[in-house]
Amino acid sequence: MLASATHRPAPIRDFVVSRVVSGLVSLVLITALVFVGTALLPGDTAGALLGQNATPAALEALRRDLGLDQPLVQRYLVWLAGALRGDFGTSLASGRAVSEVLLPRLANSLLLAGAGAVFLLPIAIGGGILAAIWQGSWFDRLIGFTSMLFLAMPAFLVGYILIYVFAVRLGWFPSMSVAPFAGGTRAWAQILTLPVISLVIIGQAHTMKLTRTAILSVLASDYVLMAEIKGISRRRIILRHALPNALSPILSISILTIAYLIVDVVVIEIVFSYPGLGKLMVDSVAYRDLTVVQACGLLFALVFITMNFLADLLAMLVNPRQRVPARGAAA
Amino acid sequence: MANTKNLSRRGVLRAAGALGLIAAMPRPVFAQAAPKRGGTLSIGVEGASTGDTLDPRAFNSPYWGVVSGTIYNTLVEVHGPANELRPGLARSWEGSDGGKRWVFDLVEGATFHDGRPVTAADVIYSLKIHNAEDSRSNSRSIAAGIASMSADSPTRLKIDLAEGNYFFPAMVSNYPLCIIPDGTKKFDGVGTGPYKISRFVPGEVIEAVRHDGYFKKDAAWADQVVILAANDPAARASAFQSGQIQIANGLDTRTAALLKSLPNKTLVSYRGSQFVGFNMLADIEPFNNPDLRMALKLAIDRQDVLLRIYGGQGRVGNDTPIPPNDPLFAAGIKQNSYDPERAAALYKKSGHTGPLRLSTSDAATVPAVDMAALFREHAARAGIQIEVVREPADGYWTNVWAKAPFHATVWGARPSADMILTTAYSTGSPGNDTHWSNKAFDTAIAAARTQANEAKRKTLYADAQSILSSDGGVIIPVFGDVIEGIANEVQGYVPGTQPCANYRCAEQVWLA
């Protein structure tokens, strides 16, 4: 980095700057990929909107209205210029501003993902820690078994099983997550329950496994062996010595879990017809609503990149060894 | 259907009462059925999207049909399995001059949700916008056929058509032709219908509360109506099973048997005129050969299709878009049926050799894919080789439909038999997806439309069907019945020929 040549070394600042720059480059590349990908699909917005009622004249008129007769590169550059100013254009399908379509859906998705994280993280991390403490016990083996089971099971299957049992058979919860008349807190709790349980079931598996592994790898280090030789109880070793040192990987795991959660949310939204960003994106692909797909893609990418960045940054902050410049490195 | 006792008893009462009434009378009262007010009715329908607006010109799916039937009224309504015409906002109508001039008298005292009275000017505006330059209405051709409209008085409307058409009253029952206030520019859902919108989230839900000034007094029993966007058939079925929706449109035939066993739920079916068919482009090789077209029409086992694809619930088709239960159906003409030997002979005579590529797709509904596979087996027995090509659903209507020489098509129900014949099979129509052109056919339907005498009209349509069946480029093996789910607490439901009691279930039913 240029900065390090003239200023005294500041690894965190360098890290932040380089990651922000590379993140922005990634985002632009992703929008280009989404743009090209949507353009490569057979059919276009005009055809998808008109369907069987399409006549050549109507198609041509609609394409002209939507600006689809312009070359792809030009359309992309116009979009990019707008996006840089914070203007994401208007939805091709409805003519409403993209932000107006997007924001309520984003709020719904964040609510779902947030509720999912609130339950998922304590359960998964707690379970992982317990499995490490009781390594080899029936609890550890049970956790290992269920983790493998749910890792192997596709997310939508979990959703459908929950719908079958709790909505269709028992009738405790609605199968479609749409807020009814005068949807207060109670109504929201009702419609969120099954999707959140699905998210927890799907997401806990690898988070739990990663937490368990992180703790166990710390337990294999010399100072733990030393503590054991000194006769300190295993519980104390884990809570006092292993856990603080495993905090950095666990924090990274938590944040990556949230990033994966965003991916699972897309599938779960479809299964439960939950009006979130994921469902919006899938519906918009069907209608070739390019501007909405673009904005959704950008948002998802932004969340993913930000989460990854935060995970690495936090790992640096909690680990003193990564905060100071490496000594003896080539100058 | 066997298990529709409760429903059909009341349905029969209603329909029987209706038969005895003149079309110009207001809605009948049924003391026996004892409907009651109150409750929230939830309807789950397919065909909603986040791009939806309340502009009637964009209404083009079952979902928007139901919204139209809940929030708005059309001039004329179509009721019940026999497509009986009933008054909507027009209490009576009369055609003259070879079906060219129509006079509609509006209901007295009908008001919009905001209290304004309904006048002929509102109707003129509501019909006119469908033919505006930027209109992509599915009813544009109907509006385009109107030469002039004028208001004789605030409640009397005169419409002159460019060409006579005795089906005009049925055509204005099409759900996008709903009446909105004159001069509406911002489409906010103000209509005359039984319910007024209280919440609209595109692609999710529409909630509506009872319009107290509704002009039909014995209708709209529920206090509130929720119309849920339930595009996914599995989501629709599970929402129905779980009781989240009380009326579910278009349930999968293959899962209907499982749904039947549910307590407190009833499955009803209606006999619509929508169909899945196979198009042979009649203007290009090899299907410009009528012998080859007929060979293929004889090479599909219609009974087998009915049994295997529609679980026996449907009617065999005769390669015309008019189903046997339609009053205009030509019963006297020859039925095309499975005859591998004659098909083989005609195939040989056509001189064609080699496999025929049949394009199909989920876009043309799931039955289209299964039916193509079945057709391949049937045709093989006549020595005709069909190669089924499964095209992606994306872009099917732009890239494959009406373009591939041999492909699957699907047509929804139209309010009149004349409309589908004209739209899909007349020379030069943009919707003519077989590119078939036949002078005698064109002449017959043009003459029928302007024929005042009903019997003569029927004869002319029979001629048209005969020509289409023996020479046309479309194979229509079966008209599948459509299965709908109705919860037992929903009373008074009378299936029509289009989804959700011809889209007007919200005002029709009450909750027990």
Coordinates of C-alpha atoms in Angstrom, one line a residue, chain A:
Chain A
M1 CA 0.0 0.0 0.0
L2 CA 1.1 3.5 -0.8
A3 CA 0.1 4.7 2.7
S4 CA 2.6 2.4 4.4
A5 CA 5.5 3.8 2.5
T6 CA 5.1 7.4 3.8
H7 CA 3.3 6.9 7.2
R8 CA 4.0 4.7 10.1
P9 CA 2.4 1.3 9.7
A10 CA -1.3 1.1 10.5
P11 CA -2.5 -2.4 9.6
I12 CA -6.1 -1.8 10.5
R13 CA -6.5 1.3 8.4
D14 CA -4.7 -0.3 5.5
F15 CA -6.9 -3.4 5.8
V16 CA -10.1 -1.3 5.9
V17 CA -9.0 0.8 2.9
S18 CA -8.0 -2.2 0.8
R19 CA -11.2 -4.1 1.7
V20 CA -13.5 -1.2 0.9
V21 CA -11.8 -0.7 -2.4
S22 CA -11.9 -4.4 -3.4
G23 CA -15.5 -4.6 -2.1
L24 CA -16.6 -1.8 -4.3
V25 CA -14.9 -3.4 -7.3
S26 CA -16.6 -6.7 -6.5
L27 CA -20.0 -4.9 -6.3
V28 CA -19.6 -3.3 -9.7
L29 CA -18.5 -6.6 -11.2
I30 CA -21.5 -8.3 -9.7
T31 CA -24.0 -5.8 -11.1
A32 CA -22.4 -6.3 -14.5
L33 CA -22.7 -10.1 -14.1
V34 CA -26.4 -9.8 -13.0
F35 CA -27.1 -7.5 -15.9
V36 CA -25.5 -9.8 -18.5
G37 CA -27.0 -12.9 -16.9
T38 CA -30.6 -11.4 -17.0
A39 CA -30.0 -10.3 -20.6
L40 CA -28.9 -13.8 -21.6
L41 CA -32.1 -15.4 -20.5
P42 CA -34.5 -16.2 -23.3
G43 CA -37.3 -13.6 -23.7
D44 CA -37.4 -10.0 -22.3
T45 CA -39.5 -7.9 -20.1
A46 CA -41.8 -6.9 -23.0
G47 CA -42.5 -10.5 -23.9
A48 CA -42.9 -11.5 -20.2
L49 CA -45.3 -8.7 -19.6
L50 CA -47.5 -9.3 -22.6
G51 CA -47.3 -13.1 -22.6
Q52 CA -49.7 -14.6 -25.0
N53 CA -51.2 -11.3 -25.8
A54 CA -48.0 -10.1 -27.4
T55 CA -48.4 -8.8 -31.0
P56 CA -45.3 -7.6 -32.8
A57 CA -46.6 -4.0 -32.7
A58 CA -47.3 -4.2 -29.0
L59 CA -43.9 -5.8 -28.3
E60 CA -42.1 -3.1 -30.3
A61 CA -44.0 -0.3 -28.6
L62 CA -43.4 -1.7 -25.1
R63 CA -39.7 -2.3 -25.8
R64 CA -39.3 1.3 -26.9
D65 CA -41.1 2.5 -23.8
L66 CA -38.9 0.5 -21.6
G67 CA -35.8 1.4 -23.4
L68 CA -35.1 -2.2 -24.3
D69 CA -34.2 -1.2 -27.9
Q70 CA -31.0 0.4 -26.7
P71 CA -27.7 -1.6 -26.7
L72 CA -27.0 -3.6 -23.6
V73 CA -23.7 -1.8 -22.7
Q74 CA -25.4 1.6 -23.0
R75 CA -28.3 0.4 -20.8
Y76 CA -25.8 -0.9 -18.2
L77 CA -23.8 2.4 -18.2
V78 CA -27.0 4.4 -17.8
W79 CA -28.1 2.2 -15.0
L80 CA -24.7 2.4 -13.3
A81 CA -24.5 6.2 -13.5
G82 CA -28.0 6.3 -11.9
A83 CA -27.1 3.8 -9.2
L84 CA -24.0 5.8 -8.3
R85 CA -26.2 8.8 -7.6
G86 CA -28.5 6.5 -5.6
D87 CA -31.2 6.4 -8.3
F88 CA -32.1 2.8 -9.1
G89 CA -34.6 3.7 -11.8
T90 CA -38.1 2.5 -12.1
S91 CA -39.5 -1.0 -12.1
L92 CA -40.0 -2.1 -15.7
A93 CA -43.1 -4.1 -14.7
S94 CA -45.0 -1.6 -12.6
G95 CA -43.4 1.7 -13.4
R96 CA -43.0 2.5 -9.7
A97 CA -39.6 3.7 -8.3
V98 CA -37.4 0.7 -7.5
S99 CA -36.6 2.0 -4.1
E100 CA -40.4 2.2 -3.4
V101 CA -40.8 -1.5 -4.4
L102 CA -37.6 -2.6 -2.6
L103 CA -37.6 -0.9 0.8
P104 CA -40.7 -2.5 2.3
R105 CA -39.5 -5.9 1.1
L106 CA -36.0 -5.2 2.5
A107 CA -37.5 -4.4 5.8
N108 CA -39.5 -7.7 5.8
S109 CA -36.4 -9.7 4.9
L110 CA -34.3 -8.0 7.6
L111 CA -37.1 -8.7 10.1
L112 CA -37.1 -12.4 9.1
A113 CA -33.3 -12.7 9.0
G114 CA -32.9 -10.7 12.2
A115 CA -35.5 -12.9 14.0
G116 CA -33.7 -16.0 12.6
A117 CA -30.3 -14.7 13.9
V118 CA -31.6 -14.0 17.3
F119 CA -32.6 -17.6 17.8
L120 CA -30.0 -19.3 15.6
L121 CA -26.8 -17.8 17.0
P122 CA -27.3 -18.7 20.8
I123 CA -28.7 -22.1 19.9
A124 CA -26.0 -23.0 17.4
I125 CA -23.0 -21.5 19.3
G126 CA -24.2 -22.7 22.7
G127 CA -24.8 -26.2 21.2
G128 CA -21.3 -26.1 19.6
I129 CA -19.7 -25.1 22.9
L130 CA -21.6 -27.8 24.9
A131 CA -20.7 -30.4 22.3
A132 CA -17.0 -29.5 22.7
I133 CA -17.2 -29.6 26.5
W134 CA -18.9 -32.9 26.4
Q135 CA -16.9 -34.2 23.5
G136 CA -17.7 -37.9 22.8
S137 CA -20.8 -37.9 25.0
W138 CA -24.3 -38.8 23.7
F139 CA -25.1 -35.1 23.4
D140 CA -22.1 -34.5 21.2
R141 CA -23.0 -37.5 19.0
L142 CA -26.7 -36.4 18.8
I143 CA -25.6 -32.9 17.8
G144 CA -23.2 -34.4 15.2
F145 CA -26.0 -36.6 13.8
T146 CA -28.7 -33.9 13.6
S147 CA -26.1 -31.5 12.1
M148 CA -25.3 -33.9 9.3
L149 CA -29.0 -34.7 8.8
F150 CA -29.9 -31.0 8.3
L151 CA -26.8 -30.2 6.3
A152 CA -27.8 -32.9 3.9
M153 CA -31.4 -31.8 3.7
P154 CA -32.4 -29.1 1.2
A155 CA -33.7 -26.0 2.9
F156 CA -37.1 -26.0 1.1
L157 CA -37.8 -29.6 2.3
V158 CA -37.5 -28.4 5.9
G159 CA -40.0 -25.7 5.2
Y160 CA -42.5 -28.0 3.5
I161 CA -42.2 -30.5 6.4
L162 CA -43.0 -27.7 8.9
I163 CA -45.9 -26.6 6.8
Y164 CA -47.3 -30.1 6.6
V165 CA -47.0 -30.7 10.3
F166 CA -47.8 -27.3 11.9
A167 CA -50.0 -25.6 9.3
V168 CA -51.8 -28.4 7.5
R169 CA -52.1 -31.1 10.2
L170 CA -52.2 -29.1 13.4
G171 CA -53.4 -25.8 12.0
W172 CA -51.3 -23.8 14.6
F173 CA -49.7 -21.5 12.1
P174 CA -50.6 -20.1 8.6
S175 CA -48.9 -21.8 5.7
M176 CA -48.6 -18.6 3.7
S177 CA -46.8 -15.8 5.6
V178 CA -49.0 -12.9 4.7
A179 CA -49.9 -10.4 7.4
P180 CA -53.7 -10.4 7.7
F181 CA -56.1 -7.6 8.6
A182 CA -54.9 -5.3 11.3
G183 CA -51.7 -7.2 11.4
G184 CA -50.3 -6.4 14.9
T185 CA -47.4 -7.9 16.7
R186 CA -49.3 -11.1 17.4
A187 CA -50.1 -11.6 13.7
W188 CA -46.5 -11.0 12.8
A189 CA -45.3 -13.5 15.4
Q190 CA -47.7 -16.0 13.9
I191 CA -46.5 -15.6 10.4
L192 CA -42.8 -15.5 11.4
T193 CA -42.8 -18.6 13.6
L194 CA -42.5 -21.3 10.9
P195 CA -40.1 -19.4 8.7
V196 CA -37.8 -18.6 11.7
I197 CA -37.9 -22.3 12.9
S198 CA -36.9 -23.3 9.4
L199 CA -34.0 -20.9 9.3
V200 CA -32.8 -22.1 12.7
I201 CA -33.0 -25.8 11.7
I202 CA -31.2 -25.2 8.4
G203 CA -28.6 -22.7 9.7
Q204 CA -27.7 -24.3 13.0
A205 CA -25.9 -27.3 11.5
H206 CA -22.7 -25.8 10.1
T207 CA -22.5 -23.0 12.7
M208 CA -22.7 -25.6 15.5
K209 CA -20.1 -27.8 13.8
L210 CA -17.7 -24.8 13.2
T211 CA -18.0 -23.6 16.8
R212 CA -17.3 -27.1 18.1
T213 CA -14.3 -27.4 15.9
A214 CA -13.0 -23.9 16.9
I215 CA -13.2 -24.8 20.6
L216 CA -11.6 -28.2 20.1
S217 CA -8.7 -26.8 18.1
V218 CA -8.0 -24.3 20.9
L219 CA -8.3 -27.2 23.4
A220 CA -5.5 -28.9 21.5
S221 CA -3.0 -26.1 22.2
D222 CA -0.1 -26.2 24.6
Y223 CA -1.4 -23.8 27.3
V224 CA -4.5 -25.9 27.6
L225 CA -2.4 -29.0 28.1
M226 CA -0.5 -27.0 30.7
A227 CA -3.7 -26.1 32.5
E228 CA -4.8 -29.7 32.4
I229 CA -1.5 -30.8 33.9
K230 CA -2.1 -28.2 36.6
G231 CA -5.3 -30.0 37.4
I232 CA -7.8 -27.3 36.4
S233 CA -11.3 -28.6 35.7
R234 CA -12.3 -29.0 32.1
R235 CA -15.2 -26.6 32.4
R236 CA -12.9 -23.9 33.8
I237 CA -10.4 -24.5 31.1
I238 CA -13.0 -24.1 28.4
L239 CA -14.7 -21.0 29.9
R240 CA -11.6 -19.2 31.2
H241 CA -8.9 -20.2 28.7
A242 CA -10.3 -21.7 25.6
L243 CA -13.4 -19.6 25.0
P244 CA -11.6 -16.2 25.1
N245 CA -9.1 -17.5 22.6
A246 CA -11.8 -19.1 20.4
L247 CA -13.8 -15.8 20.5
S248 CA -12.2 -14.6 17.3
P249 CA -13.2 -17.6 15.1
I250 CA -16.6 -17.7 16.8
L251 CA -17.2 -14.1 15.9
S252 CA -16.3 -14.8 12.3
I253 CA -18.5 -17.8 12.3
S254 CA -21.4 -15.8 13.7
I255 CA -21.1 -13.1 11.0
L256 CA -20.7 -15.7 8.2
T257 CA -23.8 -17.5 9.6
I258 CA -25.7 -14.2 9.2
A259 CA -24.4 -14.0 5.6
Y260 CA -25.5 -17.6 4.9
L261 CA -28.8 -16.8 6.6
I262 CA -29.5 -14.2 3.9
V263 CA -29.1 -16.9 1.3
D264 CA -31.4 -19.3 3.2
V265 CA -33.9 -16.5 3.6
V266 CA -34.4 -16.4 -0.2
V267 CA -35.4 -20.1 -0.3
I268 CA -37.6 -19.8 2.9
E269 CA -39.4 -16.8 1.6
I270 CA -40.4 -18.7 -1.6
V271 CA -41.6 -21.7 0.4
F272 CA -43.7 -19.6 2.8
S273 CA -44.7 -17.0 0.2
Y274 CA -43.1 -14.5 2.6
P275 CA -43.1 -11.0 1.1
G276 CA -39.4 -10.4 1.3
L277 CA -36.5 -9.3 -0.9
G278 CA -35.7 -12.9 -2.0
K279 CA -39.2 -13.5 -3.3
L280 CA -39.2 -10.1 -4.9
M281 CA -36.0 -11.0 -6.8
V282 CA -37.3 -14.4 -7.9
D283 CA -40.6 -12.9 -9.1
S284 CA -38.8 -10.1 -10.8
V285 CA -36.6 -12.6 -12.7
A286 CA -39.8 -14.2 -14.0
Y287 CA -41.0 -10.8 -15.3
R288 CA -37.5 -9.8 -16.5
D289 CA -37.9 -6.8 -14.4
L290 CA -34.2 -6.0 -14.9
T291 CA -34.0 -2.9 -12.7
V292 CA -35.5 -4.6 -9.7
V293 CA -33.4 -7.7 -10.2
Q294 CA -30.3 -5.5 -10.4
A295 CA -31.1 -3.6 -7.2
C296 CA -31.9 -6.9 -5.4
G297 CA -28.7 -8.4 -6.6
L298 CA -26.7 -5.4 -5.5
L299 CA -28.3 -5.4 -2.1
F300 CA -27.6 -9.1 -1.5
A301 CA -24.0 -8.7 -2.7
L302 CA -23.6 -5.7 -0.5
V303 CA -24.8 -7.6 2.6
F304 CA -22.6 -10.5 1.8
I305 CA -19.5 -8.5 1.2
T306 CA -20.1 -6.3 4.2
M307 CA -20.6 -9.3 6.4
N308 CA -17.4 -10.9 5.2
F309 CA -15.6 -7.6 5.8
L310 CA -17.0 -7.3 9.3
A311 CA -16.1 -10.8 10.1
D312 CA -12.4 -10.3 9.1
L313 CA -12.3 -6.8 10.8
L314 CA -13.7 -8.1 14.1
A315 CA -11.3 -11.1 14.0
M316 CA -8.5 -8.6 13.7
L317 CA -9.8 -6.4 16.5
V318 CA -10.2 -9.2 19.0
N319 CA -6.9 -10.8 18.2
P320 CA -4.0 -8.6 19.3
R321 CA -1.6 -10.5 17.2
Q322 CA -3.2 -9.3 14.0
R323 CA -3.4 -5.7 15.1
V324 CA 0.4 -5.1 15.1
P325 CA 2.5 -5.2 12.0
A326 CA 4.3 -8.4 11.4
R327 CA 7.8 -8.1 12.8
G328 CA 10.6 -9.2 10.6
A329 CA 8.5 -9.1 7.5
A330 CA 10.4 -8.0 4.3
A331 CA 10.7 -4.2 4.4

